């Protein structure tokens, strides 16, 4: 079974979001890292790049396959997690302690359509 | 949709918890634990693969030597019994029907052709049609044989310790028939990983016995996932990627296996014409400076123009570098040439290099 962390918001494409004012911290769920297997590369946008809700902003890659990342919110990238450049496997070790990007949201109300932990648990139960 | 075939080891793979996927018409193990762990087991110790999906086509009869030489690009006339050759079968237009191994069997006028799983039906039909005017017998015996590849530097010792077979006399690309479990097994010093190793062809019952015995001795079971990363690192082609119906072996850099000095073989005229006109594209290696992974189908670019396409690419497990094989326009094929690879939204800088990223360790 995959771990689901309380207090986070989740997208149907298995990204999580934590908000602090208009800053959204984005990562992938434990379910996502488990389905990928060993992650060997994380493709992240640069600071100041724009991201758009439900659009691709990067990818996580295992030996065999690349899996696109979709942004749960729109906005501007303010920080990328540089630690993942050298150690992409951090996402396998703890998908919630290791975020991918931080975004300054252009429309914080977009988070209203995301799932809370309970809804995501329900969502996953239909997938697993 | 054709039903996927199962090899004689299918139930053992599922018991081991292997991740199974379709490959070449079969449901095959992709990995048991982790591709990198299995890959490193083969590079450093040894690992075993179920390769029972490979096809075995026998050709026999008085005309068999001339016939095999007629359909095959390498030259089997000097091939001794107990020896193996690699080469291709070509279409008259010069594209590749398949790449394969030819075994000259100890029995007079008998040849074993080992072909790719995905091409068994096509190859058998192709060979049978070509054989109509020859005094030969062509028989697809793929269903009679299971096959295991044991690969890695400790293979010879493992075969001796665990299976009780001394195969130290065999050098790479030779084979002999041995007794195991009361049956005849074709034991061949060969494989497709760049490491020393053996391949065993036998009845399904004996293949199961060999697999279980090796498993009992803690030999690492390896899936097709790492078979691909291993063959890729040493620059070996995979049909459907580096070879295909519209790809000449010359473009894939396999000209040494195409003996145009032979008087006749299917595709020879096309090969000569291509040599005459020069290659429009060639298969190269490309090394990226970034860790982004170039994958099959990604465009290769120069100054914003597409000049080629990736055929296979990985973050190489043995070297840690992101590398790929790609077909590029011949003008860009010189090692050292700067090119770009389009990965998602970005173009990553790369350098053309040899299409082998790790040195083969065959026992010659």
Coordinates of C-alpha atoms in Angstrom, one line a residue:
Chain A
X1 CA 0.0 0.0 0.0
X2 CA 1.1 3.5 -0.8
X3 CA 1.5 6.1 1.9
X4 CA -0.7 9.2 1.8
X5 CA 0.3 12.2 3.9
X6 CA -2.4 14.2 5.7
X7 CA -2.5 18.0 5.1
X8 CA -1.4 17.9 1.5
X9 CA -3.6 18.3 -1.7
X10 CA -3.4 15.8 -4.5
X11 CA -3.9 15.8 -8.3
X12 CA -5.3 12.9 -10.4
X13 CA -1.9 12.6 -12.0
X14 CA -0.4 11.9 -8.6
X15 CA 1.4 15.2 -7.7
X16 CA 1.0 16.6 -4.3
X17 CA 0.8 20.3 -3.3
X18 CA 1.4 22.1 -0.1
X19 CA 0.4 25.8 0.0
X20 CA 1.9 28.6 2.1
X21 CA 0.3 31.9 1.1
X22 CA 0.6 32.1 -2.6
X23 CA 3.6 29.7 -2.7
X24 CA 2.8 26.1 -3.8
X25 CA 5.4 23.3 -3.1
X26 CA 4.9 20.5 -5.6
X27 CA 6.1 16.9 -5.5
X28 CA 4.9 13.4 -6.5
X29 CA 3.0 11.0 -4.3
X30 CA 4.3 7.8 -2.8
X31 CA 2.0 5.9 -5.3
X32 CA 3.7 7.7 -8.2
X33 CA 7.3 6.9 -7.0
X34 CA 6.3 3.2 -6.4
X35 CA 4.8 2.8 -9.9
X36 CA 8.0 4.3 -11.5
X37 CA 10.5 2.1 -9.6
X38 CA 14.0 3.4 -9.2
X39 CA 14.0 7.1 -10.4
X40 CA 17.3 7.9 -12.1
X41 CA 16.6 11.4 -13.5
X42 CA 14.3 14.3 -12.7
X43 CA 13.6 16.9 -15.4
X44 CA 12.7 20.2 -13.7
X45 CA 11.9 23.6 -15.1
X46 CA 14.2 26.6 -14.4
X47 CA 13.5 29.4 -12.0
X48 CA 11.2 32.0 -13.5
X49 CA 9.8 29.5 -16.0
X50 CA 6.0 29.6 -16.1
X51 CA 3.9 26.5 -15.4
X52 CA 0.2 26.0 -16.2
X53 CA -2.4 23.9 -14.5
X54 CA -2.7 20.4 -15.9
X55 CA 0.2 21.0 -18.3
X56 CA 3.5 19.2 -18.4
X57 CA 6.3 20.9 -16.4
X58 CA 8.9 18.2 -16.4
X59 CA 9.4 14.4 -16.0
X60 CA 10.7 11.7 -13.7
X61 CA 12.5 8.9 -15.4
X62 CA 13.3 5.3 -14.4
X63 CA 15.8 3.2 -16.4
X64 CA 13.1 2.0 -18.7
X65 CA 10.6 4.9 -19.0
X66 CA 9.9 8.6 -18.7
X67 CA 6.8 9.8 -16.9
X68 CA 5.6 13.4 -17.4
X69 CA 4.9 15.6 -14.5
X70 CA 1.8 17.8 -14.6
X71 CA 1.5 21.0 -12.7
X72 CA -1.5 21.1 -10.3
X73 CA -1.5 24.9 -10.4
X74 CA -0.5 27.8 -12.6
X75 CA 2.3 30.2 -11.8
X76 CA 6.0 31.0 -11.9
X77 CA 8.7 28.7 -10.6
X78 CA 10.5 30.3 -7.7
X79 CA 12.8 27.4 -6.8
X80 CA 13.7 23.9 -8.0
X81 CA 15.0 21.2 -5.7
X82 CA 18.7 21.1 -6.8
X83 CA 19.3 18.1 -4.5
X84 CA 17.4 15.9 -7.0
X85 CA 19.9 16.6 -9.7
X86 CA 22.6 14.6 -8.0
X87 CA 20.3 12.3 -6.1
X88 CA 17.0 11.6 -8.0
X89 CA 16.5 8.5 -5.8
X90 CA 15.5 10.8 -2.9
X91 CA 12.0 10.7 -4.4
X92 CA 12.0 6.9 -3.9
X93 CA 13.3 7.2 -0.3
X94 CA 10.6 9.7 0.8
X95 CA 8.3 11.2 -1.8
X96 CA 6.7 13.7 0.7
X97 CA 9.9 15.0 2.3
X98 CA 11.5 15.7 -1.1
X99 CA 9.7 18.3 -3.2
X100 CA 10.4 19.0 -6.9
X101 CA 9.5 22.7 -7.5
X102 CA 8.0 25.7 -5.7
X103 CA 5.6 27.9 -7.6
X104 CA 4.3 31.4 -7.0
X105 CA 0.6 30.8 -7.9
X106 CA -1.1 33.2 -10.2
X107 CA -4.5 31.9 -9.1
X108 CA -4.5 30.3 -5.7
X109 CA -8.2 29.3 -6.1
X110 CA -7.0 26.6 -8.5
X111 CA -6.1 24.5 -5.5
X112 CA -9.8 24.2 -4.7
X113 CA -10.3 21.5 -7.3
X114 CA -7.5 19.3 -5.9
X115 CA -8.2 16.3 -3.6
X116 CA -7.5 16.2 0.1
X117 CA -5.9 13.1 1.7
X118 CA -9.2 11.4 2.2
X119 CA -10.4 12.0 -1.4
X120 CA -7.0 10.8 -2.7
X121 CA -7.2 7.7 -0.6
X122 CA -10.6 7.0 -2.2
X123 CA -9.2 7.8 -5.7
X124 CA -6.3 5.4 -5.2
X125 CA -8.5 2.6 -3.9
X126 CA -10.1 2.6 -7.4
X127 CA -6.6 2.4 -9.0
X128 CA -4.8 -0.2 -7.0
Chain B
X1 CA -4.8 -9.4 -31.1
X2 CA -2.8 -12.6 -31.1
X3 CA -2.7 -14.4 -27.8
X4 CA 0.6 -14.0 -26.0
X5 CA 2.7 -17.1 -25.8
X6 CA 4.2 -18.3 -22.6
X7 CA 7.7 -19.9 -22.3
X8 CA 8.2 -23.1 -20.4
X9 CA 9.4 -21.1 -17.4
X10 CA 6.4 -18.8 -17.2
X11 CA 5.0 -20.1 -13.9
X12 CA 8.4 -19.9 -12.2
X13 CA 8.7 -16.2 -13.3
X14 CA 5.4 -15.3 -11.8
X15 CA 6.2 -17.2 -8.6
X16 CA 9.4 -15.1 -8.3
X17 CA 7.2 -12.0 -8.6
X18 CA 8.7 -10.9 -11.9
X19 CA 7.2 -7.9 -13.7
X20 CA 5.9 -9.5 -16.9
X21 CA 5.4 -7.6 -20.2
X22 CA 4.7 -8.6 -23.8
X23 CA 7.8 -8.9 -26.0
X24 CA 8.0 -10.4 -29.5
X25 CA 4.6 -12.2 -29.1
X26 CA 5.5 -13.7 -25.7
X27 CA 4.7 -12.6 -22.2
X28 CA 8.2 -12.2 -20.8
X29 CA 9.9 -11.2 -17.5
X30 CA 11.1 -7.6 -17.7
X31 CA 12.6 -7.5 -14.2
X32 CA 12.6 -9.6 -11.0
X33 CA 14.0 -7.1 -8.6
X34 CA 15.5 -4.1 -10.2
X35 CA 17.1 -3.6 -13.7
X36 CA 20.3 -2.0 -12.3
X37 CA 20.8 -4.8 -9.7
X38 CA 20.3 -7.5 -12.4
X39 CA 22.5 -5.6 -14.9
X40 CA 25.4 -5.3 -12.4
X41 CA 25.0 -9.0 -11.5
X42 CA 25.8 -9.9 -15.1
X43 CA 28.7 -7.4 -15.4
X44 CA 30.3 -8.4 -12.1
X45 CA 29.3 -12.0 -11.4
X46 CA 26.7 -13.8 -13.5
X47 CA 23.0 -13.8 -14.2
X48 CA 20.5 -16.0 -16.1
X49 CA 17.9 -15.1 -18.7
X50 CA 14.9 -17.0 -20.0
X51 CA 15.4 -16.6 -23.7
X52 CA 13.1 -19.4 -24.7
X53 CA 11.2 -17.0 -26.9
X54 CA 14.0 -17.0 -29.5
X55 CA 13.2 -19.1 -32.6
X56 CA 15.1 -22.2 -33.7
X57 CA 14.9 -23.0 -37.4
X58 CA 16.7 -26.1 -38.8
X59 CA 17.9 -26.4 -42.4
X60 CA 19.2 -29.7 -43.7
X61 CA 19.7 -31.6 -46.9
X62 CA 22.4 -31.9 -49.6
X63 CA 22.1 -28.3 -50.8
X64 CA 22.0 -26.9 -47.3
X65 CA 25.4 -25.2 -47.2
X66 CA 24.9 -23.4 -50.5
X67 CA 21.3 -22.5 -49.5
X68 CA 22.2 -21.0 -46.1
X69 CA 24.9 -19.0 -47.9
X70 CA 22.3 -17.8 -50.4
X71 CA 20.0 -16.4 -47.7
X72 CA 22.6 -15.2 -45.2
X73 CA 25.0 -12.2 -45.5
X74 CA 28.0 -13.8 -43.7
X75 CA 30.0 -16.6 -45.4
X76 CA 29.3 -20.1 -43.9
X77 CA 31.6 -22.0 -46.4
X78 CA 34.5 -21.9 -44.0
X79 CA 32.4 -22.5 -40.9
X80 CA 33.4 -25.7 -39.1
X81 CA 30.9 -27.9 -37.3
X82 CA 30.6 -26.7 -33.7
X83 CA 31.1 -23.0 -34.8
X84 CA 28.7 -20.1 -34.9
X85 CA 28.4 -17.1 -37.2
X86 CA 26.4 -13.9 -36.8
X87 CA 24.8 -12.2 -39.8
X88 CA 21.6 -11.1 -41.4
X89 CA 19.0 -12.2 -43.9
X90 CA 18.2 -9.4 -46.4
X91 CA 15.4 -8.5 -48.8
X92 CA 16.4 -8.1 -52.4
X93 CA 15.9 -4.3 -51.9
X94 CA 18.6 -4.4 -49.2
X95 CA 16.5 -4.0 -46.0
X96 CA 16.9 -6.5 -43.2
X97 CA 14.6 -9.5 -42.7
X98 CA 16.3 -10.4 -39.4
X99 CA 19.6 -10.7 -37.7
X100 CA 20.5 -14.2 -36.5
X101 CA 23.0 -16.8 -35.5
X102 CA 23.9 -19.7 -37.7
X103 CA 25.1 -22.9 -36.0
X104 CA 26.8 -25.5 -38.1
X105 CA 25.6 -28.7 -36.4
X106 CA 27.9 -31.8 -36.0
X107 CA 25.5 -33.9 -38.2
X108 CA 26.3 -33.6 -41.9
X109 CA 24.5 -30.9 -43.8
X110 CA 22.5 -29.6 -40.8
X111 CA 22.2 -26.0 -39.7
X112 CA 20.5 -24.3 -36.8
X113 CA 19.3 -20.7 -37.3
X114 CA 18.5 -18.8 -34.1
X115 CA 16.2 -15.9 -34.9
X116 CA 14.4 -13.1 -33.1
X117 CA 11.1 -14.1 -31.4
X118 CA 9.2 -11.3 -33.1
X119 CA 10.3 -12.6 -36.5
X120 CA 9.9 -16.4 -36.2
X121 CA 6.8 -16.6 -38.5
X122 CA 8.1 -14.1 -41.0
X123 CA 11.6 -15.7 -41.1
X124 CA 10.2 -19.2 -41.5
X125 CA 7.9 -18.1 -44.3
X126 CA 10.8 -16.2 -46.0
X127 CA 13.2 -19.1 -45.7
X128 CA 10.6 -21.6 -46.9
X129 CA 9.7 -19.6 -50.0
X130 CA 13.4 -19.1 -50.8
X131 CA 13.9 -22.9 -50.4
X132 CA 11.4 -24.0 -53.1
X133 CA 14.0 -24.5 -55.8
X134 CA 16.7 -26.0 -53.5
X135 CA 17.1 -29.6 -52.3
X136 CA 16.8 -28.7 -48.6
X137 CA 14.4 -29.3 -45.7
X138 CA 13.4 -26.3 -43.6
X139 CA 11.8 -26.9 -40.2
X140 CA 10.6 -24.5 -37.5
X141 CA 11.4 -26.3 -34.2
X142 CA 11.0 -23.2 -32.0
X143 CA 8.3 -25.0 -30.0
X144 CA 10.6 -27.9 -29.2
X145 CA 13.3 -25.8 -27.5
X146 CA 13.6 -23.8 -24.4
X147 CA 16.7 -21.6 -24.0
X148 CA 18.6 -20.1 -21.1
X149 CA 21.4 -17.6 -21.3
X150 CA 23.9 -17.6 -18.4
X151 CA 26.0 -14.4 -18.7
X152 CA 28.8 -12.8 -16.8
X153 CA 32.5 -13.4 -15.8
X154 CA 31.6 -16.2 -13.4
X155 CA 29.5 -18.2 -15.9
X156 CA 32.2 -20.8 -16.7
X157 CA 32.8 -21.5 -13.0
X158 CA 29.1 -21.6 -12.2
X159 CA 28.3 -24.1 -15.0
X160 CA 31.1 -26.3 -13.6
X161 CA 30.1 -25.9 -9.9
X162 CA 26.4 -26.0 -10.2
X163 CA 25.6 -28.0 -13.4
X164 CA 28.7 -30.2 -13.3
X165 CA 29.6 -29.3 -16.9
X166 CA 33.2 -28.5 -17.9
X167 CA 32.8 -26.1 -20.8
X168 CA 36.2 -24.5 -20.4
X169 CA 37.3 -25.8 -23.8
X170 CA 34.7 -23.7 -25.7
X171 CA 35.7 -20.3 -26.9
X172 CA 33.3 -17.6 -27.9
X173 CA 31.0 -18.5 -30.8
X174 CA 31.6 -22.2 -30.5
X175 CA 29.3 -24.9 -29.1
X176 CA 28.9 -28.6 -28.5
X177 CA 26.3 -31.1 -27.5
X178 CA 26.5 -32.2 -23.9
X179 CA 24.5 -34.7 -21.8
X180 CA 22.4 -33.2 -19.0
X181 CA 19.6 -34.9 -17.1
X182 CA 19.7 -37.8 -19.6
X183 CA 19.1 -35.6 -22.6
X184 CA 21.2 -33.8 -25.2
X185 CA 21.7 -30.1 -24.6
X186 CA 23.2 -27.7 -27.1
X187 CA 25.8 -25.7 -25.0
X188 CA 27.0 -22.7 -26.8
X189 CA 29.5 -20.1 -25.6
X190 CA 27.6 -17.0 -26.7
X191 CA 25.2 -14.4 -25.6
X192 CA 24.0 -10.8 -26.2
X193 CA 25.3 -8.9 -23.2
X194 CA 28.9 -8.1 -24.0
X195 CA 30.0 -10.5 -21.3
X196 CA 31.4 -14.1 -21.4
X197 CA 28.7 -16.7 -21.0
X198 CA 26.7 -19.6 -22.3
X199 CA 23.4 -20.4 -23.9
X200 CA 21.7 -23.7 -23.5
X201 CA 19.1 -25.1 -25.9
X202 CA 17.2 -28.1 -24.7
X203 CA 13.7 -29.6 -24.3
X204 CA 11.3 -27.7 -22.0
X205 CA 11.7 -30.2 -19.2
X206 CA 15.5 -29.9 -19.2
X207 CA 15.4 -26.1 -19.4
X208 CA 13.2 -26.1 -16.3
X209 CA 15.6 -28.4 -14.6
X210 CA 18.6 -26.2 -15.5
X211 CA 16.8 -23.0 -14.4
X212 CA 15.7 -24.5 -11.1
X213 CA 19.2 -25.8 -10.4
X214 CA 20.8 -22.5 -11.1
X215 CA 18.2 -20.7 -9.0
X216 CA 18.8 -23.1 -6.2
X217 CA 22.5 -22.1 -6.3
X218 CA 21.5 -18.4 -6.0
X219 CA 22.2 -17.4 -9.6
X220 CA 20.5 -14.0 -10.2
X221 CA 17.5 -14.3 -12.5
X222 CA 17.6 -11.4 -15.0
X223 CA 14.8 -10.0 -17.1
X224 CA 14.7 -8.6 -20.6
X225 CA 15.0 -5.1 -19.1
X226 CA 18.6 -5.5 -18.3
X227 CA 19.2 -7.7 -21.4
X228 CA 18.4 -4.5 -23.3
X229 CA 20.6 -2.2 -21.1
X230 CA 23.5 -4.7 -21.4
X231 CA 23.4 -5.2 -25.2
X232 CA 22.9 -1.5 -25.7
X233 CA 26.1 -0.6 -23.7
X234 CA 28.3 -2.7 -25.9
X235 CA 26.6 -1.4 -29.1
X236 CA 24.8 -4.6 -30.2
X237 CA 21.8 -3.9 -32.4
X238 CA 18.2 -4.9 -31.6
X239 CA 15.9 -5.7 -34.5
X240 CA 13.1 -3.1 -34.6
X241 CA 15.5 -0.4 -33.3
X242 CA 18.9 -0.5 -35.0
X243 CA 17.8 -3.0 -37.7
X244 CA 14.6 -3.3 -39.6
X245 CA 12.9 -3.9 -42.9
X246 CA 14.0 -0.5 -44.2
X247 CA 17.4 -0.5 -42.6
X248 CA 20.6 -1.9 -44.3
X249 CA 23.2 -3.5 -42.1
X250 CA 25.7 -1.2 -43.7
X251 CA 23.8 1.8 -42.2
X252 CA 23.8 0.0 -38.9
X253 CA 27.6 -0.4 -39.0
X254 CA 27.4 -4.1 -39.5
X255 CA 29.2 -4.3 -42.8
X256 CA 31.8 -6.8 -41.5
X257 CA 29.0 -9.4 -41.4
X258 CA 28.0 -8.8 -45.0
X259 CA 30.4 -10.6 -47.4
X260 CA 29.9 -9.0 -50.8
X261 CA 32.9 -11.0 -52.1
X262 CA 30.6 -14.1 -52.0
X263 CA 29.3 -14.6 -55.5
X264 CA 25.6 -14.6 -54.5
X265 CA 23.2 -14.0 -51.7
X266 CA 19.8 -12.4 -51.5
X267 CA 20.3 -8.6 -51.2
X268 CA 23.8 -8.6 -52.6
X269 CA 23.0 -6.3 -55.5
X270 CA 21.3 -3.8 -53.2
X271 CA 24.3 -3.8 -50.8
X272 CA 26.7 -3.2 -53.7
X273 CA 24.5 -0.4 -55.1
X274 CA 24.4 1.2 -51.6
X275 CA 28.2 0.9 -51.3
X276 CA 28.5 2.6 -54.7
X277 CA 26.1 5.5 -54.0
X278 CA 27.3 6.0 -50.4
X279 CA 25.2 5.9 -47.2
X280 CA 22.7 8.6 -46.6
X281 CA 22.5 7.9 -42.9
X282 CA 24.5 5.9 -40.4
X283 CA 24.2 4.6 -36.9
X284 CA 26.3 6.4 -34.3
X285 CA 26.7 6.8 -30.6
X286 CA 25.9 10.1 -28.9
X287 CA 26.9 11.1 -25.5
X288 CA 25.1 13.9 -23.6
X289 CA 26.7 16.3 -21.2
X290 CA 23.5 16.3 -19.1
X291 CA 21.9 13.4 -17.3
X292 CA 18.6 13.7 -19.3
X293 CA 17.8 10.4 -21.0
X294 CA 17.6 10.2 -24.8
X295 CA 15.0 7.6 -25.7
X296 CA 13.9 5.8 -28.9
X297 CA 12.2 8.1 -31.3
X298 CA 13.6 11.4 -30.0
X299 CA 14.8 13.8 -32.7
X300 CA 18.5 14.5 -33.2
X301 CA 19.0 18.1 -34.3
X302 CA 21.7 20.4 -35.7
X303 CA 21.1 24.2 -35.9
X304 CA 17.4 23.6 -35.3
X305 CA 17.0 21.1 -38.1
X306 CA 16.2 17.4 -37.5
X307 CA 19.1 15.3 -38.8
X308 CA 18.4 12.0 -37.2
X309 CA 16.5 9.9 -34.6
X310 CA 17.4 8.0 -31.5
X311 CA 17.0 4.2 -31.7
X312 CA 17.9 3.2 -28.1
X313 CA 19.1 5.3 -25.2
X314 CA 19.7 5.1 -21.5
X315 CA 21.5 6.5 -18.6
X316 CA 24.2 3.8 -18.9
X317 CA 24.1 1.7 -15.7
X318 CA 27.8 0.7 -16.1
X319 CA 29.2 4.2 -16.8
X320 CA 26.5 6.6 -15.4
X321 CA 26.5 8.6 -18.6
X322 CA 23.4 9.4 -20.7
X323 CA 24.1 7.9 -24.1
X324 CA 22.2 6.7 -27.1
X325 CA 22.5 5.1 -30.5
X326 CA 20.9 7.1 -33.3
X327 CA 20.7 7.2 -37.0
X328 CA 22.0 10.5 -38.3
X329 CA 22.6 12.0 -41.8
X330 CA 26.1 10.8 -42.8
X331 CA 27.6 14.3 -42.8
X332 CA 27.0 14.4 -39.0
X333 CA 28.4 10.9 -38.3
X334 CA 32.0 11.8 -37.5
X335 CA 33.0 11.3 -33.9
X336 CA 33.3 14.7 -32.2
X337 CA 30.5 16.3 -34.1
X338 CA 28.2 18.5 -31.9
X339 CA 24.5 17.7 -32.2
X340 CA 21.4 18.3 -30.1
X341 CA 18.8 15.8 -28.8
X342 CA 15.3 17.1 -28.4
X343 CA 14.0 15.8 -25.1
X344 CA 10.5 17.0 -24.2
X345 CA 10.7 20.8 -24.4
X346 CA 14.5 21.3 -24.4
X347 CA 17.4 20.5 -26.7
X348 CA 20.3 18.9 -24.9
X349 CA 23.8 19.2 -26.3
X350 CA 25.6 16.0 -27.3
X351 CA 28.7 14.7 -29.0
X352 CA 28.8 12.0 -31.6
X353 CA 31.0 9.1 -30.4
X354 CA 31.6 5.3 -31.0
X355 CA 28.4 3.4 -30.7
X356 CA 29.8 1.2 -28.0
X357 CA 29.9 2.6 -24.4
X358 CA 31.5 -0.3 -22.6
X359 CA 34.1 -2.9 -23.7
X360 CA 33.0 -6.4 -24.5
X361 CA 34.6 -9.1 -22.4
X362 CA 34.3 -12.2 -24.6
X363 CA 36.5 -15.2 -24.0
X364 CA 38.2 -15.5 -27.4

